[in-house]
Amino acid sequence: MVMKNYPPQFKADAVALYESRPDATIRSVAADLGINPETLRNWVRAAGVSRPRGQRAQEPAQPAPLEAENAALRKKVRELEEERNIPRKAAKYPRRGDALVNRFQRVADLQRRHGVKRLCHLLGVSRSSFYYWRRTATDRAAEQMADARLSARIRAVHQESDRTYGALRITAELRKENGAAVNHKRVARIMRTSGIAGVRLRHRHRTTPDPAAAKAPDLISRDFTADGPNTKYAGDITYLPIDGGKFCYLATVIDLASRRLAGWAIADHMRVGLVTDALAAAILTRGSLAGSIMHTDHAAQYTSKIPAEACRSAGDQRSMSAIGSSADNALAESFNATFKHEPLQGRKSRPTEHEARLDTSRWLHRYNTRRRHSSLAQRSPIAFENTLHHTPTTLATAA
């Protein structure tokens, strides 16, 4: 049974015992004496006993091997925390460009704190590749400056083409200007990174054939080549959309040898006169169409008697594709697709008929004199004809 009242001498001895044992705690001394720790604490306070700092009870010293193991574990925890934080720091880099280059840049930025070997392991890159990337930094900077200069010139050529040229035509233009080889793949890469794109073509609007009309044999058989200018032509009609649901129409006569637009006519209708006006313009350009072939589809404007008589008068032999076969007049359809999208520049229509005529005339003139064709070794139709020295180069006035 625990005593409730303790003699003064017992209290003094208990306090003295606590004071004489700097390594002991109140709880341990109280346990030795069989008294409540709070009781001993009150006696110590009443006696005014205090220990100097640093002499209170300390935890028992751990054995040396255990302390070394704990130190190693603490170091490992710090390393794991750093490794966890490295991807977080890397996540702050912008998500664009080459992913591998971005990782190399992360290694370069963090290498002083974490070391190259460790960073390369964590980010999944080869150390040799990183060192090569760092060693070639000067060459890369020079290449980037050269790309920036080339990008400015590409943008200028693209603007000069009314933003229609793609990589191949821009490459041909740069080669002509500089007289030096420029790789078309490099031009395409710079165009992609700079957001520059040529016009992409879509399907054309089809004219309506007349199954009951007189037909002519197919003298072309999908062979859209010719031995020389003024021997084979392709004709077709396409439309020009105008605001308010209105249309203008363009009839063309295209030389298969040079892709030159030998004649054309624009009108607000699709009557036979549109076709005959285009044929008259081609005669004016060439002087004569005698002995040549005029290939068209079976649209009613070409199968009627009036254009047939006009071809006979011009000495032109008629040729027609099969009904419903777009491939049989593919060259004319390709021209129509180009015409429908390059001048419009993404717009659905032109504001007025007057503006439509002006835009069309300007583009058709550019088509003959400046627009490069892949089938002509990236030359314009008239430039190609000039190399042949066979035909005059006077551009026809549109009907």
Coordinates of C-alpha atoms in Angstrom, one line a residue:
M1 CA 0.0 0.0 0.0
V2 CA 1.3 3.4 -1.0
M3 CA 1.9 5.9 1.8
K4 CA -0.1 9.1 1.6
N5 CA 2.0 11.1 4.2
Y6 CA 5.7 11.0 3.9
P7 CA 8.2 12.1 6.6
P8 CA 10.2 15.3 5.8
Q9 CA 13.4 13.3 5.8
F10 CA 12.0 10.9 3.2
K11 CA 11.1 13.8 1.0
A12 CA 14.5 15.4 1.4
D13 CA 16.2 12.1 0.6
A14 CA 14.1 11.6 -2.5
V15 CA 15.0 15.1 -3.8
A16 CA 18.7 14.5 -3.0
L17 CA 18.6 11.2 -4.9
Y18 CA 17.1 12.8 -8.0
E19 CA 19.6 15.6 -7.7
S20 CA 22.5 13.2 -7.4
R21 CA 21.6 11.3 -10.6
P22 CA 21.8 13.6 -13.6
D23 CA 21.1 10.8 -16.0
A24 CA 17.9 9.7 -14.2
T25 CA 14.4 11.0 -14.8
I26 CA 11.7 11.9 -12.3
R27 CA 9.8 8.9 -13.5
S28 CA 12.7 6.5 -13.0
V29 CA 13.6 7.8 -9.5
A30 CA 9.9 7.7 -8.4
A31 CA 9.7 4.1 -9.6
D32 CA 12.8 3.2 -7.6
L33 CA 11.2 4.8 -4.4
G34 CA 7.7 3.4 -5.1
I35 CA 6.1 6.8 -5.2
N36 CA 4.0 8.7 -7.7
P37 CA 6.1 10.6 -10.3
E38 CA 3.9 13.7 -9.8
T39 CA 4.5 13.6 -6.1
L40 CA 8.3 13.6 -6.6
R41 CA 8.0 16.4 -9.1
N42 CA 6.1 18.5 -6.6
W43 CA 8.8 17.8 -4.0
V44 CA 11.6 18.8 -6.5
R45 CA 9.8 22.1 -7.3
A46 CA 9.2 22.9 -3.7
A47 CA 12.9 22.3 -2.9
G48 CA 13.9 24.6 -5.8
V49 CA 16.1 22.0 -7.4
S50 CA 17.1 22.6 -11.0
R51 CA 19.5 20.9 -13.3
P52 CA 21.9 22.7 -15.7
R53 CA 21.0 22.3 -19.4
G54 CA 22.5 19.3 -21.1
Q55 CA 22.4 17.2 -17.9
R56 CA 18.8 15.9 -18.3
A57 CA 18.3 12.3 -19.1
Q58 CA 19.4 11.3 -22.6
E59 CA 18.3 8.4 -24.7
P60 CA 20.6 5.5 -24.4
A61 CA 23.3 5.6 -27.0
Q62 CA 22.7 3.2 -29.9
P63 CA 25.3 0.7 -30.9
A64 CA 27.6 2.0 -33.6
P65 CA 26.4 -0.5 -36.3
L66 CA 22.8 0.4 -35.8
E67 CA 23.6 4.2 -36.0
A68 CA 25.4 3.6 -39.3
E69 CA 22.5 1.7 -40.7
N70 CA 20.1 4.5 -39.7
A71 CA 22.4 7.1 -41.3
A72 CA 22.4 5.1 -44.5
L73 CA 18.7 4.7 -44.5
R74 CA 18.2 8.5 -44.0
K75 CA 20.6 9.1 -46.9
K76 CA 18.6 6.7 -49.1
V77 CA 15.3 8.5 -48.2
R78 CA 16.8 11.8 -49.2
E79 CA 18.0 10.4 -52.5
L80 CA 14.5 8.9 -53.2
E81 CA 12.9 12.2 -52.4
E82 CA 15.3 14.0 -54.8
E83 CA 14.5 11.4 -57.5
R84 CA 10.8 11.9 -57.0
N85 CA 11.3 15.7 -57.4
I86 CA 13.4 15.5 -60.6
P87 CA 10.4 14.5 -62.9
R88 CA 8.4 17.2 -61.2
K89 CA 11.0 19.8 -62.1
A90 CA 11.2 18.4 -65.6
A91 CA 7.5 18.7 -66.0
K92 CA 7.8 22.5 -66.0
Y93 CA 9.5 22.4 -69.4
P94 CA 7.3 23.3 -72.3
R95 CA 5.7 20.3 -74.1
R96 CA 6.8 21.2 -77.7
G97 CA 9.6 20.4 -80.1
D98 CA 11.7 17.2 -80.0
A99 CA 11.0 15.2 -76.8
L100 CA 14.5 13.8 -76.7
V101 CA 16.1 17.3 -77.0
N102 CA 13.9 18.5 -74.1
R103 CA 15.2 15.7 -71.9
F104 CA 18.8 16.6 -72.9
Q105 CA 18.1 20.1 -71.8
R106 CA 16.7 18.9 -68.5
V107 CA 19.9 17.0 -67.8
A108 CA 22.0 20.1 -68.7
D109 CA 20.0 22.3 -66.3
L110 CA 20.1 19.9 -63.4
Q111 CA 23.5 18.2 -63.8
R112 CA 25.3 20.2 -61.1
R113 CA 23.0 19.2 -58.4
H114 CA 22.2 15.6 -59.3
G115 CA 24.9 14.5 -61.7
V116 CA 24.8 13.5 -65.3
K117 CA 24.8 9.7 -64.8
R118 CA 21.9 9.8 -62.3
L119 CA 19.8 12.2 -64.4
C120 CA 20.3 10.2 -67.7
H121 CA 19.2 7.1 -65.9
L122 CA 16.1 8.8 -64.4
L123 CA 15.1 10.5 -67.7
G124 CA 15.9 7.5 -69.9
V125 CA 18.6 8.9 -72.2
S126 CA 22.0 7.7 -73.1
R127 CA 25.0 9.5 -71.6
S128 CA 26.9 9.4 -74.8
S129 CA 24.0 10.9 -76.7
F130 CA 23.7 13.7 -74.1
Y131 CA 27.5 14.5 -74.3
Y132 CA 27.2 14.5 -78.1
W133 CA 24.2 16.8 -78.0
R134 CA 26.2 19.2 -75.7
R135 CA 29.3 19.0 -77.8
T136 CA 27.4 20.0 -81.0
A137 CA 25.5 22.9 -79.4
T138 CA 27.4 25.5 -81.4
D139 CA 26.7 23.8 -84.7
R140 CA 23.1 23.5 -83.8
A141 CA 22.8 27.2 -83.0
A142 CA 24.3 28.0 -86.4
E143 CA 21.9 25.7 -88.1
Q144 CA 18.9 27.3 -86.3
M145 CA 20.1 30.8 -87.5
A146 CA 20.3 29.5 -91.0
D147 CA 16.8 27.9 -90.7
A148 CA 15.5 31.3 -89.4
R149 CA 16.9 33.1 -92.5
L150 CA 15.5 30.4 -94.8
S151 CA 12.1 30.6 -93.1
A152 CA 11.9 34.3 -93.8
R153 CA 12.6 33.7 -97.5
I154 CA 10.1 30.8 -97.6
R155 CA 7.4 33.1 -96.1
A156 CA 8.2 35.8 -98.7
V157 CA 7.9 33.3 -101.6
H158 CA 4.7 31.9 -100.1
Q159 CA 3.3 35.4 -99.9
E160 CA 4.3 36.2 -103.5
S161 CA 2.5 33.1 -104.7
D162 CA -0.7 34.3 -103.0
R163 CA -0.1 31.8 -100.3
T164 CA -0.7 28.9 -102.7
Y165 CA 2.8 27.3 -103.2
G166 CA 3.7 24.1 -101.3
A167 CA 7.2 22.8 -100.5
L168 CA 8.1 21.6 -104.0
R169 CA 7.3 24.9 -105.8
I170 CA 8.8 27.0 -103.1
T171 CA 12.0 24.9 -103.3
A172 CA 12.1 25.4 -107.1
E173 CA 11.7 29.2 -106.6
L174 CA 14.5 29.3 -104.0
R175 CA 16.9 27.3 -106.2
K176 CA 16.2 29.8 -109.1
E177 CA 16.9 32.7 -106.8
N178 CA 20.1 31.5 -105.1
G179 CA 21.5 29.3 -107.7
A180 CA 22.3 26.7 -105.0
A181 CA 20.7 23.4 -104.0
V182 CA 18.0 23.6 -101.4
N183 CA 16.6 20.4 -100.1
H184 CA 12.8 20.1 -100.5
K185 CA 12.6 18.1 -97.2
R186 CA 14.3 20.9 -95.3
V187 CA 11.8 23.4 -96.9
A188 CA 8.9 21.2 -95.9
R189 CA 10.2 20.8 -92.3
I190 CA 10.6 24.6 -91.9
M191 CA 7.2 25.2 -93.4
R192 CA 5.6 22.8 -90.9
T193 CA 7.4 24.4 -87.9
S194 CA 6.5 27.9 -89.1
G195 CA 2.9 27.1 -89.9
I196 CA 3.2 27.8 -93.6
A197 CA 1.1 25.6 -95.9
G198 CA 0.1 25.6 -99.6
V199 CA -3.4 25.2 -100.9
R200 CA -4.8 21.7 -100.7
L201 CA -7.2 20.8 -103.5
R202 CA -10.6 19.1 -103.2
H203 CA -13.1 17.6 -105.6
R204 CA -14.5 19.7 -108.4
H205 CA -18.1 20.6 -109.3
R206 CA -19.2 18.5 -112.3
T207 CA -21.1 19.7 -115.3
T208 CA -24.1 17.7 -116.6
P209 CA -23.7 15.4 -119.5
D210 CA -26.3 15.0 -122.3
P211 CA -26.6 11.2 -123.0
A212 CA -28.7 11.9 -126.1
A213 CA -26.3 14.3 -127.8
A214 CA -23.9 13.5 -130.5
K215 CA -20.7 11.9 -129.3
A216 CA -17.1 11.8 -130.4
P217 CA -14.5 9.0 -129.9
D218 CA -11.9 9.2 -127.2
L219 CA -8.7 10.0 -129.0
I220 CA -6.7 10.7 -125.8
S221 CA -7.3 7.4 -123.8
R222 CA -6.0 9.1 -120.6
D223 CA -2.7 9.9 -122.2
F224 CA -2.3 13.6 -121.2
T225 CA 1.0 14.1 -122.9
A226 CA 1.8 15.6 -126.3
D227 CA 4.8 15.6 -128.6
G228 CA 4.7 19.4 -128.7
P229 CA 2.5 22.5 -128.1
N230 CA -0.6 23.1 -130.2
T231 CA -1.2 19.4 -130.9
K232 CA -3.6 18.3 -128.1
Y233 CA -5.9 20.3 -125.9
A234 CA -8.3 19.6 -123.0
G235 CA -11.4 21.7 -122.4
D236 CA -13.8 22.0 -119.5
I237 CA -16.2 24.3 -117.6
T238 CA -16.0 25.2 -113.9
Y239 CA -17.8 27.7 -111.8
L240 CA -16.9 30.7 -109.6
P241 CA -19.1 31.1 -106.5
I242 CA -20.3 34.6 -105.7
D243 CA -22.0 35.9 -102.5
G244 CA -25.7 35.5 -102.5
G245 CA -25.7 32.1 -104.1
K246 CA -24.8 33.4 -107.6
F247 CA -22.2 32.0 -109.9
C248 CA -19.8 32.9 -112.8
Y249 CA -18.5 30.3 -115.1
L250 CA -15.1 29.7 -116.7
A251 CA -14.5 27.7 -119.8
T252 CA -10.9 26.7 -120.6
V253 CA -8.7 25.3 -123.4
I254 CA -5.5 23.8 -122.0
D255 CA -2.5 22.7 -124.0
L256 CA -1.5 19.2 -122.9
A257 CA 2.2 19.6 -123.8
S258 CA 2.9 22.8 -121.9
R259 CA -0.2 23.0 -119.6
R260 CA -0.6 26.5 -121.0
L261 CA -4.1 28.0 -120.8
A262 CA -4.3 28.8 -124.5
G263 CA -7.8 30.3 -124.2
W264 CA -10.5 31.0 -121.7
A265 CA -13.8 32.8 -121.4
I266 CA -15.8 34.0 -118.4
A267 CA -19.6 34.6 -118.3
D268 CA -22.6 34.6 -116.0
H269 CA -24.1 31.6 -117.9
M270 CA -23.2 28.1 -119.1
R271 CA -24.6 28.4 -122.6
V272 CA -22.8 27.2 -125.7
G273 CA -21.3 30.7 -126.3
L274 CA -19.1 30.3 -123.3
V275 CA -17.3 27.3 -124.9
T276 CA -17.0 28.9 -128.4
D277 CA -15.6 32.1 -126.9
A278 CA -12.9 30.1 -125.1
L279 CA -12.1 28.3 -128.4
A280 CA -11.9 31.6 -130.2
A281 CA -9.4 32.9 -127.6
A282 CA -7.2 29.8 -128.1
I283 CA -7.2 30.4 -131.9
L284 CA -6.1 34.0 -131.2
T285 CA -3.3 32.8 -129.1
R286 CA -2.0 30.0 -131.4
G287 CA -2.9 31.6 -134.7
S288 CA -4.4 28.3 -135.8
L289 CA -5.6 25.0 -134.2
A290 CA -5.5 23.1 -137.5
G291 CA -4.6 19.4 -137.0
S292 CA -4.9 19.5 -133.2
I293 CA -7.2 17.5 -131.0
M294 CA -9.7 19.1 -128.6
H295 CA -10.6 16.7 -125.8
T296 CA -13.7 17.4 -123.5
D297 CA -16.3 15.6 -121.4
H298 CA -19.9 15.0 -122.5
A299 CA -21.4 18.2 -121.0
A300 CA -24.2 19.5 -123.1
Q301 CA -22.2 22.6 -124.0
Y302 CA -19.6 20.4 -125.9
T303 CA -22.0 18.0 -127.6
S304 CA -24.2 20.5 -129.3
K305 CA -23.9 21.4 -133.0
I306 CA -22.5 24.9 -132.5
P307 CA -19.2 23.9 -130.8
A308 CA -18.9 20.9 -133.2
E309 CA -19.1 23.3 -136.1
A310 CA -16.6 25.7 -134.4
C311 CA -14.1 22.8 -134.1
R312 CA -14.5 21.8 -137.7
S313 CA -14.0 25.4 -138.8
A314 CA -10.8 25.7 -136.8
G315 CA -9.5 22.4 -138.2
D316 CA -9.8 20.8 -134.7
Q317 CA -10.6 17.2 -134.2
R318 CA -13.0 16.5 -131.4
S319 CA -12.4 13.9 -128.7
M320 CA -14.7 13.0 -125.7
S321 CA -14.3 11.1 -122.5
A322 CA -16.7 8.4 -121.4
I323 CA -19.8 9.5 -119.6
G324 CA -19.3 9.7 -115.8
S325 CA -15.6 9.0 -116.0
S326 CA -13.7 11.9 -114.4
A327 CA -10.3 10.1 -115.0
D328 CA -10.8 10.4 -118.8
N329 CA -10.5 14.2 -118.5
A330 CA -8.3 14.3 -115.4
L331 CA -5.9 17.1 -116.6
A332 CA -8.8 19.6 -117.0
E333 CA -10.3 18.5 -113.7
S334 CA -7.0 19.0 -112.0
F335 CA -6.7 22.5 -113.4
N336 CA -10.3 23.3 -112.2
A337 CA -9.5 22.0 -108.7
T338 CA -6.4 24.3 -108.5
F339 CA -8.4 27.2 -109.9
K340 CA -11.2 26.7 -107.4
H341 CA -9.0 26.9 -104.3
E342 CA -5.9 28.9 -104.9
P343 CA -7.5 32.3 -105.7
L344 CA -10.2 31.8 -103.0
Q345 CA -7.7 31.2 -100.2
G346 CA -10.1 29.4 -98.0
R347 CA -13.1 31.7 -98.8
K348 CA -16.3 30.1 -100.0
S349 CA -17.1 32.8 -102.6
R350 CA -16.2 36.2 -104.0
P351 CA -18.3 39.3 -103.0
T352 CA -19.3 40.4 -106.5
E353 CA -19.2 39.3 -110.1
H354 CA -16.8 42.2 -111.0
E355 CA -14.3 41.1 -108.3
A356 CA -14.7 37.5 -109.4
R357 CA -13.7 38.5 -113.0
L358 CA -10.8 40.6 -111.9
D359 CA -9.4 37.9 -109.5
T360 CA -9.8 35.2 -112.2
S361 CA -8.1 37.2 -114.9
R362 CA -5.2 38.0 -112.6
W363 CA -4.8 34.4 -111.5
L364 CA -5.0 32.9 -115.0
H365 CA -2.3 35.3 -116.2
R366 CA -0.1 34.3 -113.3
Y367 CA -0.9 30.6 -114.0
N368 CA 0.6 30.9 -117.5
T369 CA 3.5 33.2 -116.7
R370 CA 4.7 32.4 -113.2
R371 CA 3.0 29.4 -111.5
R372 CA 5.4 26.5 -111.4
H373 CA 4.3 23.0 -112.5
S374 CA 5.9 19.8 -111.3
S375 CA 5.2 18.1 -114.6
L376 CA 7.3 20.9 -116.3
A377 CA 10.3 20.5 -114.1
Q378 CA 8.9 23.4 -111.9
R379 CA 8.6 25.8 -114.8
S380 CA 5.7 27.9 -115.8
P381 CA 3.8 27.0 -119.0
I382 CA 5.2 29.9 -121.0
A383 CA 8.7 29.4 -119.6
F384 CA 8.5 25.8 -120.7
E385 CA 7.3 26.8 -124.2
N386 CA 10.2 29.3 -124.5
T387 CA 12.6 26.4 -124.1
L388 CA 11.1 24.6 -127.1
H389 CA 11.4 27.6 -129.5
H390 CA 8.3 26.3 -131.3
T391 CA 5.5 28.6 -130.5
P392 CA 4.9 32.3 -129.9
T393 CA 4.6 33.4 -126.3
T394 CA 2.0 36.2 -126.6
L395 CA -0.6 35.7 -124.0
A396 CA -4.2 35.5 -125.2
T397 CA -6.7 38.2 -124.2
A398 CA -9.6 36.5 -122.4
A399 CA -12.9 36.6 -124.2

